[in-house]
Coordinates of C-alpha atoms and ligand atoms in Angstrom, one line a residue:
X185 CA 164.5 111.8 40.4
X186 CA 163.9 115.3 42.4
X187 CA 166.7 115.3 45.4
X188 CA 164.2 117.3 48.0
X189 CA 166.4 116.0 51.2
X190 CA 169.1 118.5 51.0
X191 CA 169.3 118.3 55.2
X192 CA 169.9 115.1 55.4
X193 CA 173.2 115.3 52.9
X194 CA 173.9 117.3 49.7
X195 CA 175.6 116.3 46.5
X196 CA 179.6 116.7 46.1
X197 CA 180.2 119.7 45.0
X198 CA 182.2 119.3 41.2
X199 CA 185.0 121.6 42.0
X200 CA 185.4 120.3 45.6
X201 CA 185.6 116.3 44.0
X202 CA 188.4 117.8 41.6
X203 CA 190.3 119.0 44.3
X204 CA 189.8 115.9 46.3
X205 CA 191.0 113.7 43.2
X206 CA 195.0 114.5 43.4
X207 CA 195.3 113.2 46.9
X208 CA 194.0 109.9 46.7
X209 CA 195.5 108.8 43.3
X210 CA 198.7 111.0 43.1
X211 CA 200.1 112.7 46.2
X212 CA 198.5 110.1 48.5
X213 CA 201.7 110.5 50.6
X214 CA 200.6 110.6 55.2
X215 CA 201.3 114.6 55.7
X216 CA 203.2 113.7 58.8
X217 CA 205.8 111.9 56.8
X218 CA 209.3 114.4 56.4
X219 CA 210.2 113.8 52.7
X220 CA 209.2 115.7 50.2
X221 CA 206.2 113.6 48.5
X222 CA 204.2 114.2 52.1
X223 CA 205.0 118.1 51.5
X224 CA 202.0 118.6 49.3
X225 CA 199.5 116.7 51.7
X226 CA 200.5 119.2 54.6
X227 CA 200.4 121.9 52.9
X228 CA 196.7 121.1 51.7
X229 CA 195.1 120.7 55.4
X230 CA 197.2 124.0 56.2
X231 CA 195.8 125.7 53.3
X232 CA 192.2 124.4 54.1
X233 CA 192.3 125.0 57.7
X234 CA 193.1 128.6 56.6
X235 CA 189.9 128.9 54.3
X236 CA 187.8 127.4 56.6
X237 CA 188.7 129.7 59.1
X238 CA 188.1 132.8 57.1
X239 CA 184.9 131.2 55.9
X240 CA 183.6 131.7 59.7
X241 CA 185.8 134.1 60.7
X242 CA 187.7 132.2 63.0
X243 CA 191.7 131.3 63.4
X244 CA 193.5 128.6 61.6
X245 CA 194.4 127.4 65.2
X246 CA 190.9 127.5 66.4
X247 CA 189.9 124.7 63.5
X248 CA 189.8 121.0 64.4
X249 CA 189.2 118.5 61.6
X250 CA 186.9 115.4 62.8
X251 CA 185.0 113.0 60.6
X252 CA 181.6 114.8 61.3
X253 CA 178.9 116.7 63.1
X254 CA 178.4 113.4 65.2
X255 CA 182.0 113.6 66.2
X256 CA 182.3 117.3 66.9
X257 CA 179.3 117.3 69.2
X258 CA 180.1 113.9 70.7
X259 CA 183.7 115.9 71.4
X260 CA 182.7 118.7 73.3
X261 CA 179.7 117.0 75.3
X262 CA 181.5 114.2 76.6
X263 CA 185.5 115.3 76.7
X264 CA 185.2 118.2 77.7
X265 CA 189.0 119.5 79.7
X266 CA 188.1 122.4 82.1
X267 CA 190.6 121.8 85.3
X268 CA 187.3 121.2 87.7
X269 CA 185.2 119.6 84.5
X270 CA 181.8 119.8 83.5
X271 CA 179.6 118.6 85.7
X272 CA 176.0 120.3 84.7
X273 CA 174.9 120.4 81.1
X274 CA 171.9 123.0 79.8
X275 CA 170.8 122.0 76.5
X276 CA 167.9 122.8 74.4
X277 CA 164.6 120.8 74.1
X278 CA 165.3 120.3 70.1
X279 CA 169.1 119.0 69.9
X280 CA 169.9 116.4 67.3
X281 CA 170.3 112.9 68.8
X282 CA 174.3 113.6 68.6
X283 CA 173.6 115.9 71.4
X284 CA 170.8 114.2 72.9
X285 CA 172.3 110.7 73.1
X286 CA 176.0 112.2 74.4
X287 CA 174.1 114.2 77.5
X288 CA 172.3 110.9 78.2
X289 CA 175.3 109.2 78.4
X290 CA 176.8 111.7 80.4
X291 CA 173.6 111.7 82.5
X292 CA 174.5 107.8 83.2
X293 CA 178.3 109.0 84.3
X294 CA 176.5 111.3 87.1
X295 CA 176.7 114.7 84.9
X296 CA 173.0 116.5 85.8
X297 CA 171.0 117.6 82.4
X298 CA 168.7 120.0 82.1
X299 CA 166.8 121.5 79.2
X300 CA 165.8 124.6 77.8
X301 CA 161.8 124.7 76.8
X302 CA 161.6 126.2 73.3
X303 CA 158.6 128.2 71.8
X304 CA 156.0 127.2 69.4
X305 CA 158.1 128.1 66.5
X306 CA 161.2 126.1 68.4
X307 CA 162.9 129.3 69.2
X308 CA 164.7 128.6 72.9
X309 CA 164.1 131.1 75.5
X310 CA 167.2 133.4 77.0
X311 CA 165.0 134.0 80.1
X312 CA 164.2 130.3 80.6
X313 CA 168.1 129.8 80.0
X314 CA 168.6 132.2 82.9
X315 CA 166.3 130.3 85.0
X316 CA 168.3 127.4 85.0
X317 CA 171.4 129.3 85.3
X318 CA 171.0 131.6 88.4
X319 CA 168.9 128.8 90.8
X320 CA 169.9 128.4 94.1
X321 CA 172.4 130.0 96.3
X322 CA 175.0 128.0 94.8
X323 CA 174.4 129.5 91.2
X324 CA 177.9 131.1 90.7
X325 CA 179.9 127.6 91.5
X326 CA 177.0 125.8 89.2
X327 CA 177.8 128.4 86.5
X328 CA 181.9 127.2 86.8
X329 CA 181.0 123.7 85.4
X330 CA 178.1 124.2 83.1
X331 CA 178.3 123.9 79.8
X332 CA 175.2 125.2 77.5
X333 CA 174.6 123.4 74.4
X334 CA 172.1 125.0 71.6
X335 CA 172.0 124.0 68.4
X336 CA 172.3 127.2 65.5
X337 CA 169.5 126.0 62.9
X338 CA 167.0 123.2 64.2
X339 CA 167.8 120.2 61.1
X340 CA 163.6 119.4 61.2
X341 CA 162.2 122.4 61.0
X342 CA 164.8 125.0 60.0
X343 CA 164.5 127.4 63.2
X344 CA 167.4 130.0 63.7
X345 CA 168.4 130.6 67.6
X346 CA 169.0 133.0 69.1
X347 CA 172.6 132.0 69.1
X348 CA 174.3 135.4 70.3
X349 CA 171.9 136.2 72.9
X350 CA 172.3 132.6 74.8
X351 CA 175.8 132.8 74.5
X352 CA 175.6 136.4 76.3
X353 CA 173.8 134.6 78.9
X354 CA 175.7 131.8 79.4
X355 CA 179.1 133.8 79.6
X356 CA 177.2 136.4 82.1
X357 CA 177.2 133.6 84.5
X358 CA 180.4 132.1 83.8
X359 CA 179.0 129.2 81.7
X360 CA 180.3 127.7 78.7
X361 CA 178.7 127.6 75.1
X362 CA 178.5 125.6 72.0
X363 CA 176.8 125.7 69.2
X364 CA 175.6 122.5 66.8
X365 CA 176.0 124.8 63.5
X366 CA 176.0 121.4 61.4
X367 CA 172.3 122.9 59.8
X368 CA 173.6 126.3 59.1
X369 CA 177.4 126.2 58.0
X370 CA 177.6 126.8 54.1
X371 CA 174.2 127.8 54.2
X372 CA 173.9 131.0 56.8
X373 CA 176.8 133.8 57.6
X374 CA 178.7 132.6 60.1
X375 CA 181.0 135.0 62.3
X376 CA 182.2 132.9 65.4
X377 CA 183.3 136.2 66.6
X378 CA 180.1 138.5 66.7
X379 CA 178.0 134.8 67.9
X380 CA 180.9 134.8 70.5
X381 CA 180.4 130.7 71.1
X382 CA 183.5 128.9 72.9
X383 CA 182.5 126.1 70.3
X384 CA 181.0 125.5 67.2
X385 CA 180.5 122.0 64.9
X386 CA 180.0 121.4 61.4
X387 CA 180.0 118.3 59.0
X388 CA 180.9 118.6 55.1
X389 CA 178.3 116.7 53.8
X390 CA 175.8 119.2 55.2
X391 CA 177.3 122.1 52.5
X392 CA 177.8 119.8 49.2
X393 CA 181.1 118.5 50.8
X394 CA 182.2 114.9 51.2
X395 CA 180.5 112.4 54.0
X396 CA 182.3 111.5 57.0
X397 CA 184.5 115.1 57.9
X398 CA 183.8 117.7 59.4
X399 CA 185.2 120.6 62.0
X400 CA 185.2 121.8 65.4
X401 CA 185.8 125.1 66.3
X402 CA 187.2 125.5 69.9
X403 CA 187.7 129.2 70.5
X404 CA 191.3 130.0 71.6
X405 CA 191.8 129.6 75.1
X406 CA 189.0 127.3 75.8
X407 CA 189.7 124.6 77.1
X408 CA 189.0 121.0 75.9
X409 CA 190.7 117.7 76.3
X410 CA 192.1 115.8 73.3
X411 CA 189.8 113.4 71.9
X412 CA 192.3 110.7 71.1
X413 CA 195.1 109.2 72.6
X414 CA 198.0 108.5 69.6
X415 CA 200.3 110.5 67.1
X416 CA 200.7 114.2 67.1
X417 CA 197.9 115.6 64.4
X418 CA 195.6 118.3 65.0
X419 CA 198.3 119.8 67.6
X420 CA 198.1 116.7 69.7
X421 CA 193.8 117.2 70.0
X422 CA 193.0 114.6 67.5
X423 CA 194.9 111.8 66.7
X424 CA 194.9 109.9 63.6
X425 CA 196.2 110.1 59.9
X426 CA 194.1 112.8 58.9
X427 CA 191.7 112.3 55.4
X428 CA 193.0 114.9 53.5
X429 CA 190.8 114.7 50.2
X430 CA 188.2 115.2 52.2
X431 CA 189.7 117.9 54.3
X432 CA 190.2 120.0 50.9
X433 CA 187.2 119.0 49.2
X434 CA 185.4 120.2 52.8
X435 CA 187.2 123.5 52.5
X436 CA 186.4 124.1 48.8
X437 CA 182.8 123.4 49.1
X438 CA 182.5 125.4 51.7
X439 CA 184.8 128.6 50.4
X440 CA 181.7 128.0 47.0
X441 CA 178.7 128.2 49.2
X442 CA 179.7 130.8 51.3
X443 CA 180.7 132.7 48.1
X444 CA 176.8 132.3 46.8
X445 CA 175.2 132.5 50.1
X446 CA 172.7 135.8 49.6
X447 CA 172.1 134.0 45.9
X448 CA 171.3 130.7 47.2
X449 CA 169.1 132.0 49.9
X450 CA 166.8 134.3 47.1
X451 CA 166.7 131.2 44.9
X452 CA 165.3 129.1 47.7
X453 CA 163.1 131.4 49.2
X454 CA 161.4 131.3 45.9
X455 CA 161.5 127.5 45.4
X456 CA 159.9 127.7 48.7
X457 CA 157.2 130.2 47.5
X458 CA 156.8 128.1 44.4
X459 CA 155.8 125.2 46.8
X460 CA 153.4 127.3 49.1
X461 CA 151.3 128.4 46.0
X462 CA 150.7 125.4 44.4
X463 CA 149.6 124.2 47.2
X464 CA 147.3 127.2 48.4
X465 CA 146.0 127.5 44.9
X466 CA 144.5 124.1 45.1
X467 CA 143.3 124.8 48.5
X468 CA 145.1 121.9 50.2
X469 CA 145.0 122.6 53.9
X470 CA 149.0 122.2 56.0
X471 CA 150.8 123.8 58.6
X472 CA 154.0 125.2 57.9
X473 CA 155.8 124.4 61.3
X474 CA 158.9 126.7 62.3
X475 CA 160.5 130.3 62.4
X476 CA 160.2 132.5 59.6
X477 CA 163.5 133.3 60.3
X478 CA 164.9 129.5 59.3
X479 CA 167.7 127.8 56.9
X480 CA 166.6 128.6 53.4
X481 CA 165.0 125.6 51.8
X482 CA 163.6 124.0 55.3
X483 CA 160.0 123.8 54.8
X484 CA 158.7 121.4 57.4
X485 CA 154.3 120.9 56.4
X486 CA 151.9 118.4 58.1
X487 CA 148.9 117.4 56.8
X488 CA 146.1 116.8 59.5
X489 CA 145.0 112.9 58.7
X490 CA 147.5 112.0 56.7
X491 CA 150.6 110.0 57.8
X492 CA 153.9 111.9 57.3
X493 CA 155.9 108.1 56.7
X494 CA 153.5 107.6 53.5
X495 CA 153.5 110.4 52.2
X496 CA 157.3 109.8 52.0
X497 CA 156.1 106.8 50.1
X498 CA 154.1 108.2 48.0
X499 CA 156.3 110.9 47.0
X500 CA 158.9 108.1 46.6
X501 CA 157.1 106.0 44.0
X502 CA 156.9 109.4 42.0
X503 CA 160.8 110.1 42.5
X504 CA 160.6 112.5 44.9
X505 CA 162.9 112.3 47.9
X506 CA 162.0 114.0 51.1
X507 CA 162.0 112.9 54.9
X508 CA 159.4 112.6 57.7
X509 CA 158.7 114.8 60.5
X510 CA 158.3 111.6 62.7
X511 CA 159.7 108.2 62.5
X512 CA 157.0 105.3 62.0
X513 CA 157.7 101.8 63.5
X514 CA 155.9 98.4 62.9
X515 CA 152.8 99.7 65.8
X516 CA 152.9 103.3 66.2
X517 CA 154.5 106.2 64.9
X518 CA 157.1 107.9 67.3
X519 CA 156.6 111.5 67.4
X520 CA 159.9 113.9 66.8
X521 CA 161.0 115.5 70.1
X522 CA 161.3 118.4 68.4
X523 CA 157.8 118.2 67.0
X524 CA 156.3 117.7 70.6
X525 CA 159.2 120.4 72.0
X526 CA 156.8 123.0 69.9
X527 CA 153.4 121.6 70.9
X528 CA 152.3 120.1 68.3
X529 CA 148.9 117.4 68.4
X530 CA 149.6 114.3 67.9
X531 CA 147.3 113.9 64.7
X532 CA 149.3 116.9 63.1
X533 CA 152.6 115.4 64.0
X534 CA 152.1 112.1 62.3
X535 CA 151.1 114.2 59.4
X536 CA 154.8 115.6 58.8
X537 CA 156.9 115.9 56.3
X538 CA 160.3 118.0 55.5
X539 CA 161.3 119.0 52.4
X540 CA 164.9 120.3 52.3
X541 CA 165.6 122.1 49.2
X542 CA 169.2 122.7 47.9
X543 CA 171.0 125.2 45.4
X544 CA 170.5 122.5 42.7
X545 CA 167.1 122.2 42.9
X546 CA 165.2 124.1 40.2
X547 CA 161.8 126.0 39.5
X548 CA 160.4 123.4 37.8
X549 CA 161.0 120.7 40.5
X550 CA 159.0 122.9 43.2
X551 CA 156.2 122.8 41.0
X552 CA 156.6 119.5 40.3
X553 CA 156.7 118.8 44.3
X554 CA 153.8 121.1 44.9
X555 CA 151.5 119.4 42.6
X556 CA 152.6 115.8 43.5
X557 CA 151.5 116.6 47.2
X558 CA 148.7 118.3 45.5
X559 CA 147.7 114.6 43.9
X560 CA 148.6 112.8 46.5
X561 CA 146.2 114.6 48.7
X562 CA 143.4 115.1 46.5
X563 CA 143.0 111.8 46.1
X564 CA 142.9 111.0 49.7
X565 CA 141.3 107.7 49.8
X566 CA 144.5 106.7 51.6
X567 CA 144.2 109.0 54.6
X568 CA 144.6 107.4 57.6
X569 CA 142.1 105.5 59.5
X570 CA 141.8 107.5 62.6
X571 CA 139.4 105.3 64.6
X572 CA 141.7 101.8 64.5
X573 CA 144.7 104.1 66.0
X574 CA 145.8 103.7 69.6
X575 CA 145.7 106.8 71.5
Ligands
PLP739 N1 173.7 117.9 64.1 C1 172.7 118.2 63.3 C2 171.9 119.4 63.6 C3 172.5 117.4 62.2 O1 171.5 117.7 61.4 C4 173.3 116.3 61.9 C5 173.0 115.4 60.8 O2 171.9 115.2 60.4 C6 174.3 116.0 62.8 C7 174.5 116.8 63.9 C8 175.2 114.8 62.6 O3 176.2 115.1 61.6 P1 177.0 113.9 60.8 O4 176.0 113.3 59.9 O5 178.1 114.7 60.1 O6 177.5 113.1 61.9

């Protein structure tokens, strides 16, 4: 099997599922307990809350452990604890649904939305951002309740934002800003400080940690409400007997990729190149959609005529895992937001794949990946039947 879906989850990193083993078979005991056997636990989420910090350059204080990107993002969107509120949300085009969804639902609880256009490589516009932040004569008291959501690295096709510029614009004009770093934490150099975001999320799984934990990073002095109502962890933000394996394995697998990150980035701009080749050297035409400046090991291709969902099929029957640019159901493909955010035709979304390449993928897997698209559209007597399609 060739693991090519490295941004939809990663595998555990070893060291991090060693560290992770003591606390759920020896010292199991709830850190919040006083006696001694707790003692160990408390000290571990104090220890990782440290590394984590210094892994982004951040504050021990500043770290909140959740169970998740989807829980981070939900966090700030929805609970957010200014004394007036937020009452006006800018978000980019190309959000993942954990942003999406939450500003719809906020949309339904009277909060206004609007978005910022992105280009044809998914890069959002600053100016377009200062559009929607200076309209109208009541701009300044808009500003006082906005918050601006844009995600770091786009999770379908890889694009870096301009992170620190949007922040810059958002603070000019009194606005808040987050960032949904959940694609690029373990994987790109993160400094919360030179970004200068209020907020930032990240998930474990993402960086070869363990599923279901993750962090948020709420600068000090920003406000934000608690997200649960109960005992006294996280300072009294989040509520809950916290998982500490997971908390330590998260920290571990994190302090490890950030350790290797200029390594892992050479090694997968070369898997990437590997990829490329094989398939330019057997002259099969595709689109390479996205930045050039993108998460190492994104590569998000469509295939005019072909359908991205079986090509994942395909791939799948020869033990290749990767993911589709655009979700197919029973009648009609849905097209990716993001992929119509950047647009793309319809013909060329439907014809999209990601392949998300990891640090444990080798050179012999690329080539391996290049030539099975190679066969699989070579022999193209599957392509799909454009004349039966609806429009
Ligand atoms: N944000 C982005 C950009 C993601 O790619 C994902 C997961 O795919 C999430 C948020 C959700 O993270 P989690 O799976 O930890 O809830």
């Amino acid at each position: 099997m060739i693991y090519a879906d490295n941004a939809a989850t990663t595998k555990l990193d070893t060291e991090a599922f060693e560290a992770m083993k003591t606390f759920l078979f020896d010292d199991y005991g709830n850190p919040s307990q006083p006696y001694s056997f707790s003692r160990k636990a408390r000290y571990a989420i104090s220890e990782a809350r440290k590394d984590i910090a210094r892994c982004i350059n951040a504050n021990p204080e500043e770290i909140f452990f959740t169970s998740g990107g989807t829980e981070s993002d939900n966090w700030v969107i929805k609970n957010f604890g200014l004394p007036s509120d937020i009452k006006h949300l800018i978000v980019s085009e190309i959000e993942h649904h954990a942003i999406i969804n939450a500003c719809k639902h906020q949309n339904m609880c009277g909060v206004s939305v609007e978005y910022i256009p992105v280009d044809e490589k998914g890069v959002a516009l600053v100016e377009e951002l200062k559009k929607l932040l200076t309209r109208g004569e009541e701009a300044a008291a808009y500003c006082e309740t906005t918050l601006v959501s844009v995600m770091l690295a786009n999770n379908e096709i890889g694009t870096i934002e301009p992170i620190k510029e949007l922040a810059e614009m958002a603070h000019k004009y009194g606005a808040f800003f987050h960032t949904d770093a959940v694609q690029a934490v373990g994987h790109l150099k993160i400094d919360v400080k030179e970004l200068g975001v209020d907020f930032l999320s990240a998930s474990a799984h993402k960086f070869n940690g363990p599923k279901g934990v993750g962090f948020l990073y709420v600068k000090k002095g920003a406000l934000i409400q608690p997200l649960n109502d109960g005992g006294a962890q996280e300072n009294g933000m989040r509520a809950g007997t916290e998982n500490v394996a997971s908390i330590v394995g998260m920290a571990k697998a994190l302090k490890n990729n950030v350790m290797c990150l200029e390594e892992n980035e050479t090694k997968l701009i070369k898997l990437e190149r590997i990829i490329e080749n094989v398939l330019k050297r057997n002259s099969v035409e595709y689109v390479r959609n996205g930045y050039s400046k993108h998460v190492p090991g994104n590569m998000s291709l469509s295939f005019n005529g072909f359908e991205g969902e079986a090509l994942l099929h395909r791939l799948d029957l020869m033990g290749i895992c990767i993911s589709t640019g655009s979700a197919c159901d029973s009648k009609r493909t849905q097209i990716s937001h993001v992929l119509k955010a950047i647009g793309m035709d319809r013909d060329l979304a439907e014809g999209t794949i990601r392949i998300s390449l990891g640090k444990n993928n080798t050179e012999s897997e690329a080539e391996t990946i290049g030539n099975a698209l190679v066969e699989i559209i070579g022999g193209n007597d599957w392509r799909r039947n454009t004349e039966h399609r609806e429009t």
